[in-house]
PDB file of N, CA and C in Angstrom:
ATOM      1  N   UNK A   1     -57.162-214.235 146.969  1.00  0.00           N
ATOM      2  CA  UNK A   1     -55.913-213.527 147.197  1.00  0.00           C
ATOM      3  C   UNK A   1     -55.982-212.660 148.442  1.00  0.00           C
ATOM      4  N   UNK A   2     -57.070-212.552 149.185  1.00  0.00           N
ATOM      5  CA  UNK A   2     -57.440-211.753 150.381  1.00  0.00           C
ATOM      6  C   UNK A   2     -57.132-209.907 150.065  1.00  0.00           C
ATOM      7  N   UNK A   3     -57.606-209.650 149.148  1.00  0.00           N
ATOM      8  CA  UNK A   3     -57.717-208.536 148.457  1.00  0.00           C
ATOM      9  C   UNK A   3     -58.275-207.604 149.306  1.00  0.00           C
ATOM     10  N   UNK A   4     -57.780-206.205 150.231  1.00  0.00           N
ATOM     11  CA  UNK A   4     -59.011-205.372 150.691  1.00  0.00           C
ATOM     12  C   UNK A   4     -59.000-204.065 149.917  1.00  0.00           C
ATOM     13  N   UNK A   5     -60.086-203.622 149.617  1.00  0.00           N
ATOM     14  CA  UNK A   5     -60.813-202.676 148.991  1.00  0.00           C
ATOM     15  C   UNK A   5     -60.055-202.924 147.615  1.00  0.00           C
ATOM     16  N   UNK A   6     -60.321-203.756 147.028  1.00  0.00           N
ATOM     17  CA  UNK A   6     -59.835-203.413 145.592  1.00  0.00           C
ATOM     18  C   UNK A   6     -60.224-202.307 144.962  1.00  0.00           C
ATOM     19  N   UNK A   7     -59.962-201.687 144.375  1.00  0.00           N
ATOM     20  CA  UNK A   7     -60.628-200.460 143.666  1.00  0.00           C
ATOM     21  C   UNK A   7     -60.244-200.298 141.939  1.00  0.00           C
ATOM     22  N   UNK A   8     -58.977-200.468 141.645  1.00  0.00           N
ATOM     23  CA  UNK A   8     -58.141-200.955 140.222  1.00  0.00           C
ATOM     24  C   UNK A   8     -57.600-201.847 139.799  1.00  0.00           C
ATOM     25  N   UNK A   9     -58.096-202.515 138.417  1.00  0.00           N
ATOM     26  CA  UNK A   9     -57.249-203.412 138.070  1.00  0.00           C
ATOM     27  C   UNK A   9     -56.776-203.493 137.018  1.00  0.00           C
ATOM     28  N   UNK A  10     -55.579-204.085 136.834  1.00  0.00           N
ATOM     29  CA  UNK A  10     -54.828-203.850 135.060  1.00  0.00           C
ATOM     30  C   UNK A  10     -54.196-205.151 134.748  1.00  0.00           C
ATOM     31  N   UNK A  11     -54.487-206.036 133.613  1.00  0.00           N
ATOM     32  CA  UNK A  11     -53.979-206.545 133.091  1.00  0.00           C
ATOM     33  C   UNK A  11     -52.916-206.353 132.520  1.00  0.00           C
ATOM     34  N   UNK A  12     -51.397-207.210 132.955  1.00  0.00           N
ATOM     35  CA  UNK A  12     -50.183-206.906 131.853  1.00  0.00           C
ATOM     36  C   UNK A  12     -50.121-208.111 131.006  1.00  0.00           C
ATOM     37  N   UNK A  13     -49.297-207.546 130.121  1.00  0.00           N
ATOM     38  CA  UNK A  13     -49.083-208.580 129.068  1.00  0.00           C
ATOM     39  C   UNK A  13     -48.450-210.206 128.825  1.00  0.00           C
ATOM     40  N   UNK A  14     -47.733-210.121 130.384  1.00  0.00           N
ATOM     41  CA  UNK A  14     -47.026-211.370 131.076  1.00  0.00           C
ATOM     42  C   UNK A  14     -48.432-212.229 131.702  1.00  0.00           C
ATOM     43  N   UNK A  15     -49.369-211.429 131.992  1.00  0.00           N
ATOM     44  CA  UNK A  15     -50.310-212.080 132.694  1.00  0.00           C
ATOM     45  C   UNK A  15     -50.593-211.904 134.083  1.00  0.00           C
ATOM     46  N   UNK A  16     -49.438-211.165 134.215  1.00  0.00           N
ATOM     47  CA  UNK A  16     -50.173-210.737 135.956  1.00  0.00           C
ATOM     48  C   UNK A  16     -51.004-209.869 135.908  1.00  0.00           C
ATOM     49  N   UNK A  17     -51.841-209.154 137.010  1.00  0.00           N
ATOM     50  CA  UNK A  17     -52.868-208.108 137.183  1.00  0.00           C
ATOM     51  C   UNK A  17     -51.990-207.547 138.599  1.00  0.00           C
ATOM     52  N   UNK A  18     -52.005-206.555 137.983  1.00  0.00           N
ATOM     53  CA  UNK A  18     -51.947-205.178 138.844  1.00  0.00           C
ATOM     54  C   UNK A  18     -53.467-204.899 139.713  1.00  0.00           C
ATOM     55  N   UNK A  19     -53.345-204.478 141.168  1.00  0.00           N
ATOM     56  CA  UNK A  19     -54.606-203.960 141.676  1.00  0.00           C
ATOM     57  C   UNK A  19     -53.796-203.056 142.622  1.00  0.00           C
ATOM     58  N   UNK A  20     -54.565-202.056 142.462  1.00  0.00           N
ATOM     59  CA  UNK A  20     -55.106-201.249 143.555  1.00  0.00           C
ATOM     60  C   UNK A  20     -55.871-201.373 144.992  1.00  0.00           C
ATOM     61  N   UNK A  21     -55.111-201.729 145.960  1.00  0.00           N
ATOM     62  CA  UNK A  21     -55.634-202.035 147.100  1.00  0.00           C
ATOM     63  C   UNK A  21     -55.972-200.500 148.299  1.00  0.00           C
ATOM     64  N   UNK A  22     -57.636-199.800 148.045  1.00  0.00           N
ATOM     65  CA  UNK A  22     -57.601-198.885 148.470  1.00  0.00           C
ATOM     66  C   UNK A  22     -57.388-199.121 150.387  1.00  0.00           C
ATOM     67  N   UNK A  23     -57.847-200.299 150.645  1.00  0.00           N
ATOM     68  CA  UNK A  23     -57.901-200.522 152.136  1.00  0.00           C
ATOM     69  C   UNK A  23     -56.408-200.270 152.714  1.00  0.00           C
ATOM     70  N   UNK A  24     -55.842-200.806 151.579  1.00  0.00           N
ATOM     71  CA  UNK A  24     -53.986-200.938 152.234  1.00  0.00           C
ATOM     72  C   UNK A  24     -53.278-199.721 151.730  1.00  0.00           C
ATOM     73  N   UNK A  25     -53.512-198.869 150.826  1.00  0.00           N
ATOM     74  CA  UNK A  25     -53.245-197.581 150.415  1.00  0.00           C
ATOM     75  C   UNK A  25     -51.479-198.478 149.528  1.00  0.00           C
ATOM     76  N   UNK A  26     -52.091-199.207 148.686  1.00  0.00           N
ATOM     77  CA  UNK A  26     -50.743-199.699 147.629  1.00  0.00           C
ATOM     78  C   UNK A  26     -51.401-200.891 146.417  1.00  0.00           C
ATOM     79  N   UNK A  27     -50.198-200.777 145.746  1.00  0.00           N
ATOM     80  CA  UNK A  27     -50.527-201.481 144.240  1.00  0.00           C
ATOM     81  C   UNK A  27     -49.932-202.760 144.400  1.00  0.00           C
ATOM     82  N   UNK A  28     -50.466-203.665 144.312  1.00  0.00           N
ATOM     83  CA  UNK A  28     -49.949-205.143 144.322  1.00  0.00           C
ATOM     84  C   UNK A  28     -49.735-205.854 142.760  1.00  0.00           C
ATOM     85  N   UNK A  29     -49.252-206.966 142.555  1.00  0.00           N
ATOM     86  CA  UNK A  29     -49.024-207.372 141.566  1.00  0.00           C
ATOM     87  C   UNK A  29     -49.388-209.236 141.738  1.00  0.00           C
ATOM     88  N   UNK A  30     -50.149-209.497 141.268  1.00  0.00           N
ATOM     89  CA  UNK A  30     -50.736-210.931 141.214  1.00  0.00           C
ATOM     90  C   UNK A  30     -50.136-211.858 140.255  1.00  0.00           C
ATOM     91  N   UNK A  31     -49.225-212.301 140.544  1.00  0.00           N
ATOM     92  CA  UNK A  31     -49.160-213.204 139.663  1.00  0.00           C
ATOM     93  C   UNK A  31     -49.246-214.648 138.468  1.00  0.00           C
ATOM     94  N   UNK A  32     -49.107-214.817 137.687  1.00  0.00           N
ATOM     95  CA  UNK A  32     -49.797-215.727 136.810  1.00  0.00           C
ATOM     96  C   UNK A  32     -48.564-216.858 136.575  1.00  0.00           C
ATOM     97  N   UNK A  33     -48.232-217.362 137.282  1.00  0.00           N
ATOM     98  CA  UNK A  33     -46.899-218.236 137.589  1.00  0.00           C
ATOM     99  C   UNK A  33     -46.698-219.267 136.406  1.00  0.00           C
ATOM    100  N   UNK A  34     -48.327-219.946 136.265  1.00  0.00           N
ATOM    101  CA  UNK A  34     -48.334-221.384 135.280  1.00  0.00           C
ATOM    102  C   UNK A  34     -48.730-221.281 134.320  1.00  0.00           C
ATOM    103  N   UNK A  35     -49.106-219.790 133.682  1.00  0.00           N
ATOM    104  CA  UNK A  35     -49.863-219.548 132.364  1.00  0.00           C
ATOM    105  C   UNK A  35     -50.995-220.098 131.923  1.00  0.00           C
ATOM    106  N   UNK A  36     -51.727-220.037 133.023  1.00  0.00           N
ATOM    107  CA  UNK A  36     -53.227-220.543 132.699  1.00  0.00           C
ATOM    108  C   UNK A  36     -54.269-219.142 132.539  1.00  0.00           C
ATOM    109  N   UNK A  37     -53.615-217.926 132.653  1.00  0.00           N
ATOM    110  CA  UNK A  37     -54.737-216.930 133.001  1.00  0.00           C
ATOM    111  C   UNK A  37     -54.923-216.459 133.925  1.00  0.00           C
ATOM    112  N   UNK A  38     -54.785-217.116 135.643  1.00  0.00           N
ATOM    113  CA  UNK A  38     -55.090-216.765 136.544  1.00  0.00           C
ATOM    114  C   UNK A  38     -54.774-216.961 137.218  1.00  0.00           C
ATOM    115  N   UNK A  39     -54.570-215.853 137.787  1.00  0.00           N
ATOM    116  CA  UNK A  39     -53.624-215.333 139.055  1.00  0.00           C
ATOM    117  C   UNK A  39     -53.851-216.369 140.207  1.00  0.00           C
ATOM    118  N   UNK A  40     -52.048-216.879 139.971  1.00  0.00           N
ATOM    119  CA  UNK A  40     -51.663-217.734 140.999  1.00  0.00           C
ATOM    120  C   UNK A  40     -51.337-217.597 142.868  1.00  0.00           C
ATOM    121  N   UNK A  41     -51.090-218.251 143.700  1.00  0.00           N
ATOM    122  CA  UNK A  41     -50.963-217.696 144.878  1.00  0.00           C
ATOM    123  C   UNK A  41     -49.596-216.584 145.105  1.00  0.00           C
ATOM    124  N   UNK A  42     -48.920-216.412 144.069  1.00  0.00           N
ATOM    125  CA  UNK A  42     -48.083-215.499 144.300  1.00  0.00           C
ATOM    126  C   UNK A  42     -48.066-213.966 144.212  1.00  0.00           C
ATOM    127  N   UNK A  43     -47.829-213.671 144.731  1.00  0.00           N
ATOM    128  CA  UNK A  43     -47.947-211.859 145.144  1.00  0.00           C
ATOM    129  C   UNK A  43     -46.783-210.805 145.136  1.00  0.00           C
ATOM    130  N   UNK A  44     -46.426-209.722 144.870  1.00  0.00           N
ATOM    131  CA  UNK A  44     -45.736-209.132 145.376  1.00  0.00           C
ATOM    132  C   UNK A  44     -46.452-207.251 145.253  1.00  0.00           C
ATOM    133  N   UNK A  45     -45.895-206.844 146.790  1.00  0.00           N
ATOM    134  CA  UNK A  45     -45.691-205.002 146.449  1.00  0.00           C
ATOM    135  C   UNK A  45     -45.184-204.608 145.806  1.00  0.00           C
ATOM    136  N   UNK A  46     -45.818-203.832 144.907  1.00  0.00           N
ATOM    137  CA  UNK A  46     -45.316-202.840 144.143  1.00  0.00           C
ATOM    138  C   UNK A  46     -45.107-201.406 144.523  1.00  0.00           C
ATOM    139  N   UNK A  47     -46.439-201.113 144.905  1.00  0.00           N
ATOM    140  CA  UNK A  47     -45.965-199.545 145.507  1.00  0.00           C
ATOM    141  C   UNK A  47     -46.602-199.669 146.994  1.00  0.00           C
ATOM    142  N   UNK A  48     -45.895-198.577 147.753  1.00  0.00           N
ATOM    143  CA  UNK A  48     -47.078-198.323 148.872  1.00  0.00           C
ATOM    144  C   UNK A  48     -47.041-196.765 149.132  1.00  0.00           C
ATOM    145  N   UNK A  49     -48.061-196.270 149.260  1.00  0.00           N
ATOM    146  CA  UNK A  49     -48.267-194.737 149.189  1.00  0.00           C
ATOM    147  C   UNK A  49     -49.770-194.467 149.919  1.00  0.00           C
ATOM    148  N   UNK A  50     -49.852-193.963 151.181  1.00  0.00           N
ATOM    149  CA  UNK A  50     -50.373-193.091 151.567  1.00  0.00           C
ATOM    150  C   UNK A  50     -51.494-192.598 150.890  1.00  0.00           C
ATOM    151  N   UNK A  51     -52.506-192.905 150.909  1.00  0.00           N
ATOM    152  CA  UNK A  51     -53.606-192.092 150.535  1.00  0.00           C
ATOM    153  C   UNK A  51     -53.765-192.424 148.698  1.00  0.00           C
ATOM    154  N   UNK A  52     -53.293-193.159 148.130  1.00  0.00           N
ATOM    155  CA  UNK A  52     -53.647-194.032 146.872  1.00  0.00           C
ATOM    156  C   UNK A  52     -54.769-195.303 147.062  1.00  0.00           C
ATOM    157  N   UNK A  53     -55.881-194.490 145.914  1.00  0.00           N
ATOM    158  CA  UNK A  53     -57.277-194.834 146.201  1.00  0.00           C
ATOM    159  C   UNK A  53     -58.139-194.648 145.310  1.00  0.00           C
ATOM    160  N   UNK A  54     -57.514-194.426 144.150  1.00  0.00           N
ATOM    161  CA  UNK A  54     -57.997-193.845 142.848  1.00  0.00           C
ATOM    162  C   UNK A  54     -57.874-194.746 141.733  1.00  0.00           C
ATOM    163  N   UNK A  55     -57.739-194.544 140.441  1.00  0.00           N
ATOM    164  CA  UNK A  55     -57.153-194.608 139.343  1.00  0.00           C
ATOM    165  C   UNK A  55     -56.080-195.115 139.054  1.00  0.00           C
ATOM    166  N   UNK A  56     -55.888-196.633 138.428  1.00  0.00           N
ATOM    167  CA  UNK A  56     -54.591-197.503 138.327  1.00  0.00           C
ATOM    168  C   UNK A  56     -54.440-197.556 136.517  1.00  0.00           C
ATOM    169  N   UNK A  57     -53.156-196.951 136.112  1.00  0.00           N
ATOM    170  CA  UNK A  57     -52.932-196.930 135.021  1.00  0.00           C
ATOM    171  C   UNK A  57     -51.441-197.486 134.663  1.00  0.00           C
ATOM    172  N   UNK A  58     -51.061-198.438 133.135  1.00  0.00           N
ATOM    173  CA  UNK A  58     -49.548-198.202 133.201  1.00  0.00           C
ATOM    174  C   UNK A  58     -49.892-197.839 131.347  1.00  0.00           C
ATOM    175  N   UNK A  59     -48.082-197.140 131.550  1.00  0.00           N
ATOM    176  CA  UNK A  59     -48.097-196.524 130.358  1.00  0.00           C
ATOM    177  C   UNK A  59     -46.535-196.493 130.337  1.00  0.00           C
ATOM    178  N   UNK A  60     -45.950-197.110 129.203  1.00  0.00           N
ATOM    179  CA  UNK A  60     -44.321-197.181 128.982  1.00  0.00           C
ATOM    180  C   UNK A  60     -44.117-197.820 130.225  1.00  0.00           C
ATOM    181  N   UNK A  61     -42.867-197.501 131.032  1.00  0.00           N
ATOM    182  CA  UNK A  61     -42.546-197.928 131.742  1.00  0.00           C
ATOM    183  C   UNK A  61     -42.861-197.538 133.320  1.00  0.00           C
ATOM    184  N   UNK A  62     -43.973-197.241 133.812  1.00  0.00           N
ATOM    185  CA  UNK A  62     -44.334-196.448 134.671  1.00  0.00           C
ATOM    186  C   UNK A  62     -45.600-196.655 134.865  1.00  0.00           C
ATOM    187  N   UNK A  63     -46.287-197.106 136.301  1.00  0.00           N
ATOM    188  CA  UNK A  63     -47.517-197.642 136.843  1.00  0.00           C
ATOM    189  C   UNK A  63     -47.940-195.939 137.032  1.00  0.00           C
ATOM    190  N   UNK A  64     -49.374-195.356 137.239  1.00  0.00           N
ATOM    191  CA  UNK A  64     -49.776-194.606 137.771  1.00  0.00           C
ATOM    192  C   UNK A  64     -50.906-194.887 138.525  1.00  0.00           C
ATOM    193  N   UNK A  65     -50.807-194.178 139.443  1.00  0.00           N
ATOM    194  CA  UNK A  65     -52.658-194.159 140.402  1.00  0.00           C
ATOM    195  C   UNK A  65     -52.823-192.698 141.219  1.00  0.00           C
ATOM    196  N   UNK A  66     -53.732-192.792 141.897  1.00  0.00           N
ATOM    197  CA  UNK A  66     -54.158-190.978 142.427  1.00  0.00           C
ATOM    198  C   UNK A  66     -54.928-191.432 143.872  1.00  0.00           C
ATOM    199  N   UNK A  67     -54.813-189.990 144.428  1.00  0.00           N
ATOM    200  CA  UNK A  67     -55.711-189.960 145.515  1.00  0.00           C
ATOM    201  C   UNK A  67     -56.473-188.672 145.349  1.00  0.00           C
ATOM    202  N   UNK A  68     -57.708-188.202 146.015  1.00  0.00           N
ATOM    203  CA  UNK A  68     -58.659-187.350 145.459  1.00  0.00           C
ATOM    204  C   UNK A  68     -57.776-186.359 144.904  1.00  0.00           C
ATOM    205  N   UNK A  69     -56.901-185.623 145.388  1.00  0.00           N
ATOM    206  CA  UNK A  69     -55.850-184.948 144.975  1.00  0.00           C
ATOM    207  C   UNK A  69     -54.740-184.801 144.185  1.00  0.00           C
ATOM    208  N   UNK A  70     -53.942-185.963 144.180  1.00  0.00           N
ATOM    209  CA  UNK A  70     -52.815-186.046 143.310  1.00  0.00           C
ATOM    210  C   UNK A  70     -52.609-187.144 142.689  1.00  0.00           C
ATOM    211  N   UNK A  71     -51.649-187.245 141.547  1.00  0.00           N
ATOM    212  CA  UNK A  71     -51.842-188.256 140.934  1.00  0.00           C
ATOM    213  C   UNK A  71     -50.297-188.481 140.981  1.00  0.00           C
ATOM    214  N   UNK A  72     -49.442-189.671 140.826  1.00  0.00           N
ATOM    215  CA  UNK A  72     -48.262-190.563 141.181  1.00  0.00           C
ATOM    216  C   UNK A  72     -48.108-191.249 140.253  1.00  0.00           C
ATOM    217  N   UNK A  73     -46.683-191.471 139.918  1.00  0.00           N
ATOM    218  CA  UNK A  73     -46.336-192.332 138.820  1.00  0.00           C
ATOM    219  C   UNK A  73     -44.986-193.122 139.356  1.00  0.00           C
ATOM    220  N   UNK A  74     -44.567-194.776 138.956  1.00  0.00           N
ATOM    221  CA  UNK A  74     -43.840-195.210 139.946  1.00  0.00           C
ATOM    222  C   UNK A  74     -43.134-196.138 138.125  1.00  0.00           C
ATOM    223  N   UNK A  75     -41.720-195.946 138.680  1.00  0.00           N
ATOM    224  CA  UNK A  75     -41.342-196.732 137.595  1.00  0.00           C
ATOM    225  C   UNK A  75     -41.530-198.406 137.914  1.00  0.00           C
ATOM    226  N   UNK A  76     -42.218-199.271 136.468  1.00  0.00           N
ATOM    227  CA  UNK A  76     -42.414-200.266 136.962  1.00  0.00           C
ATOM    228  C   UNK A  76     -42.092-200.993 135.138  1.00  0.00           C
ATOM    229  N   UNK A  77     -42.086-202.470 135.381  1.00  0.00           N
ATOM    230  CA  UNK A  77     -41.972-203.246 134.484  1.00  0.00           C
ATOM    231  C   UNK A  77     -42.646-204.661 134.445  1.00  0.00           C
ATOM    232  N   UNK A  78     -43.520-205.048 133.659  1.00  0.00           N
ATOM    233  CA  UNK A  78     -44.093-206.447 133.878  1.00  0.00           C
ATOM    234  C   UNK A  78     -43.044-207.192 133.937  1.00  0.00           C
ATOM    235  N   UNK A  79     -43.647-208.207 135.021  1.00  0.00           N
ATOM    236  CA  UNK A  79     -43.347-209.335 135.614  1.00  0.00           C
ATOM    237  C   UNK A  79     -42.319-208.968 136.539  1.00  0.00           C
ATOM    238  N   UNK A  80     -42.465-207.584 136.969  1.00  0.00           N
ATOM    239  CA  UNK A  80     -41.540-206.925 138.526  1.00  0.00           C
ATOM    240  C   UNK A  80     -41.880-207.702 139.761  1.00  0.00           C
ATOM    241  N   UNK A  81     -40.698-207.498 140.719  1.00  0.00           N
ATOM    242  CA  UNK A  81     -41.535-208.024 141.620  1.00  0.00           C
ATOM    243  C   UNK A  81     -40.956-208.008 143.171  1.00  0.00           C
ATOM    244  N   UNK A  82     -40.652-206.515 142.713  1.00  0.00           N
ATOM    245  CA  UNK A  82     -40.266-205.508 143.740  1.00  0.00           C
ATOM    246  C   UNK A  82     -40.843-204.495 144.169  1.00  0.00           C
ATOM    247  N   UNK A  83     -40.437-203.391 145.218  1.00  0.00           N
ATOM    248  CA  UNK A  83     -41.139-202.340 145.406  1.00  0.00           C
ATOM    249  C   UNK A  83     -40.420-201.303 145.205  1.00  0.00           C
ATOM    250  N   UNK A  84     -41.067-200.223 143.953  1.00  0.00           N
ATOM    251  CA  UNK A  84     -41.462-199.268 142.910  1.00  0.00           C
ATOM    252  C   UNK A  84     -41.168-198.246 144.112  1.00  0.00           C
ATOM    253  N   UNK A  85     -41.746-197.869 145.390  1.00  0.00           N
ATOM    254  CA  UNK A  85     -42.066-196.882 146.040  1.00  0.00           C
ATOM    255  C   UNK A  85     -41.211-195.785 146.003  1.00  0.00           C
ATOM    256  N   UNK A  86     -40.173-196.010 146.142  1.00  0.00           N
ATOM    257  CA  UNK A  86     -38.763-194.970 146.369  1.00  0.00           C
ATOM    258  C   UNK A  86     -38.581-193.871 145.074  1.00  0.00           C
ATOM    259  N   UNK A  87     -39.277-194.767 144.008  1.00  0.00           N
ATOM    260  CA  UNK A  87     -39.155-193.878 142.766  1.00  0.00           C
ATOM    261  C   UNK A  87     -40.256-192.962 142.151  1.00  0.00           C
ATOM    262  N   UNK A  88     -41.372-192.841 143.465  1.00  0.00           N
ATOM    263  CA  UNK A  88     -42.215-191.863 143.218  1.00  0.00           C
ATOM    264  C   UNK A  88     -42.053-190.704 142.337  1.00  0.00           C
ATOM    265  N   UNK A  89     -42.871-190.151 141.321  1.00  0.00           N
ATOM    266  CA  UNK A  89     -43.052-189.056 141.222  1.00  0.00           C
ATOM    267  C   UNK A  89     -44.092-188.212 141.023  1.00  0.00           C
ATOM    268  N   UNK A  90     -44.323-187.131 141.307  1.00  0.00           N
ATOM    269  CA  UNK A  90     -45.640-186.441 141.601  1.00  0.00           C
ATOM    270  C   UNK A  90     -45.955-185.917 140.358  1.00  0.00           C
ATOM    271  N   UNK A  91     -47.284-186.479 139.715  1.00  0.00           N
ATOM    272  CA  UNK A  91     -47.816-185.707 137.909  1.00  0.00           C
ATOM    273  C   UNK A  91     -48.685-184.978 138.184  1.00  0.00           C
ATOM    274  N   UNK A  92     -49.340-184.740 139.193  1.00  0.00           N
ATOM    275  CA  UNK A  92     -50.385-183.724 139.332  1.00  0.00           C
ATOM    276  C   UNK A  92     -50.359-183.495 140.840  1.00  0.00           C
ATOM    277  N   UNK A  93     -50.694-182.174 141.059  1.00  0.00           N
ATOM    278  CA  UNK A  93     -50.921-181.982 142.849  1.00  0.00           C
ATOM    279  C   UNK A  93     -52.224-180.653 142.671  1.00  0.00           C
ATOM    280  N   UNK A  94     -52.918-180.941 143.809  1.00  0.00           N
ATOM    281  CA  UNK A  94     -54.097-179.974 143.767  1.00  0.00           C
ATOM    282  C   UNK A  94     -55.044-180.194 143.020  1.00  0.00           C
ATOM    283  N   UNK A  95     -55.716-181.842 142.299  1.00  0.00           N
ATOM    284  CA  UNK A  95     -56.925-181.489 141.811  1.00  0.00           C
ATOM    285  C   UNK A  95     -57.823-181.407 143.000  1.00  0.00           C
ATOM    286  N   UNK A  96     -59.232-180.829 142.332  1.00  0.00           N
ATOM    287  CA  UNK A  96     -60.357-180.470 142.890  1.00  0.00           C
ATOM    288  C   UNK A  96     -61.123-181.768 142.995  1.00  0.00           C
ATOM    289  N   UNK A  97     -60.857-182.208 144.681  1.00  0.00           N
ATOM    290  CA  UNK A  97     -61.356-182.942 145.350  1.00  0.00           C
ATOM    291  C   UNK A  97     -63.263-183.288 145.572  1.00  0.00           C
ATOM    292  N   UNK A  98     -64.034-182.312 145.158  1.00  0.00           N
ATOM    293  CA  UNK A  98     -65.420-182.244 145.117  1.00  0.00           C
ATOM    294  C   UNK A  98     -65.725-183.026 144.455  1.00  0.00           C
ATOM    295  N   UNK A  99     -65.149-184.385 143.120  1.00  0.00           N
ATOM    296  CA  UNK A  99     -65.804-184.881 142.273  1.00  0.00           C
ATOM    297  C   UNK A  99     -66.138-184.034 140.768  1.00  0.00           C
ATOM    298  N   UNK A 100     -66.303-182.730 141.116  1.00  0.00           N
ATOM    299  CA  UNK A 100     -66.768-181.905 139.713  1.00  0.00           C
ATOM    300  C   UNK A 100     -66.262-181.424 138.965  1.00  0.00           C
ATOM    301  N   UNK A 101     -64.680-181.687 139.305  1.00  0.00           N
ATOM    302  CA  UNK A 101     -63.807-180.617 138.427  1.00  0.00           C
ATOM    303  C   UNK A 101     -63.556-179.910 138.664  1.00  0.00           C
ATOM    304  N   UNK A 102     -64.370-179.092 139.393  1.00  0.00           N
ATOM    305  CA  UNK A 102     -63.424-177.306 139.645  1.00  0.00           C
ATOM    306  C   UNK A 102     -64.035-176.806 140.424  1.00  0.00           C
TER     307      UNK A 102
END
């Protein structure tokens, strides 16, 4: 799929995988077109954001990921296959970037 820096990945329930592309600073969506399991040549953006490089989560209706600092939540829905970006919203700002917590 010419993937750079993968860093996250999430299985949805349709069968695509969500990744985290830290090289490209966005969340892609792989798709599973023929229902074999694995991700077919089709692709689409989902988010693109600046400095997302972290942590790829979904929960209800809403993808999340982070950068050392903040964490982002983008409304999304399996088997989307559009771009999420515009509907940013910010769930955390100011963690402690050192790795340690505090």
């Amino acid at each position: 799929a010419g993937l750079v820096k993968p860093r996250g990945i999430w299985p949805m329930p349709n069968g695509d995988l969500l990744v985290l592309e830290r090289g490209r600073d966005r969340i892609i969506a792989l798709h599973d077109v023929d229902g074999d399991g694995r991700a077919d040549d089709a692709m689409s953006v989902i988010v693109v954001q600046w400095g997302v490089n972290h942590g790829l989560a979904v929960f209800g209706d809403y993808v999340y990921a982070s950068s050392d600092t903040m964490v982002w939540r983008w409304a999304y829905t399996a088997g989307q296959r559009t771009d999420s970006s515009f509907s940013r919203e910010v769930v955390i700002n100011g963690m402690n970037a050192d790795g340690r917590g505090g």
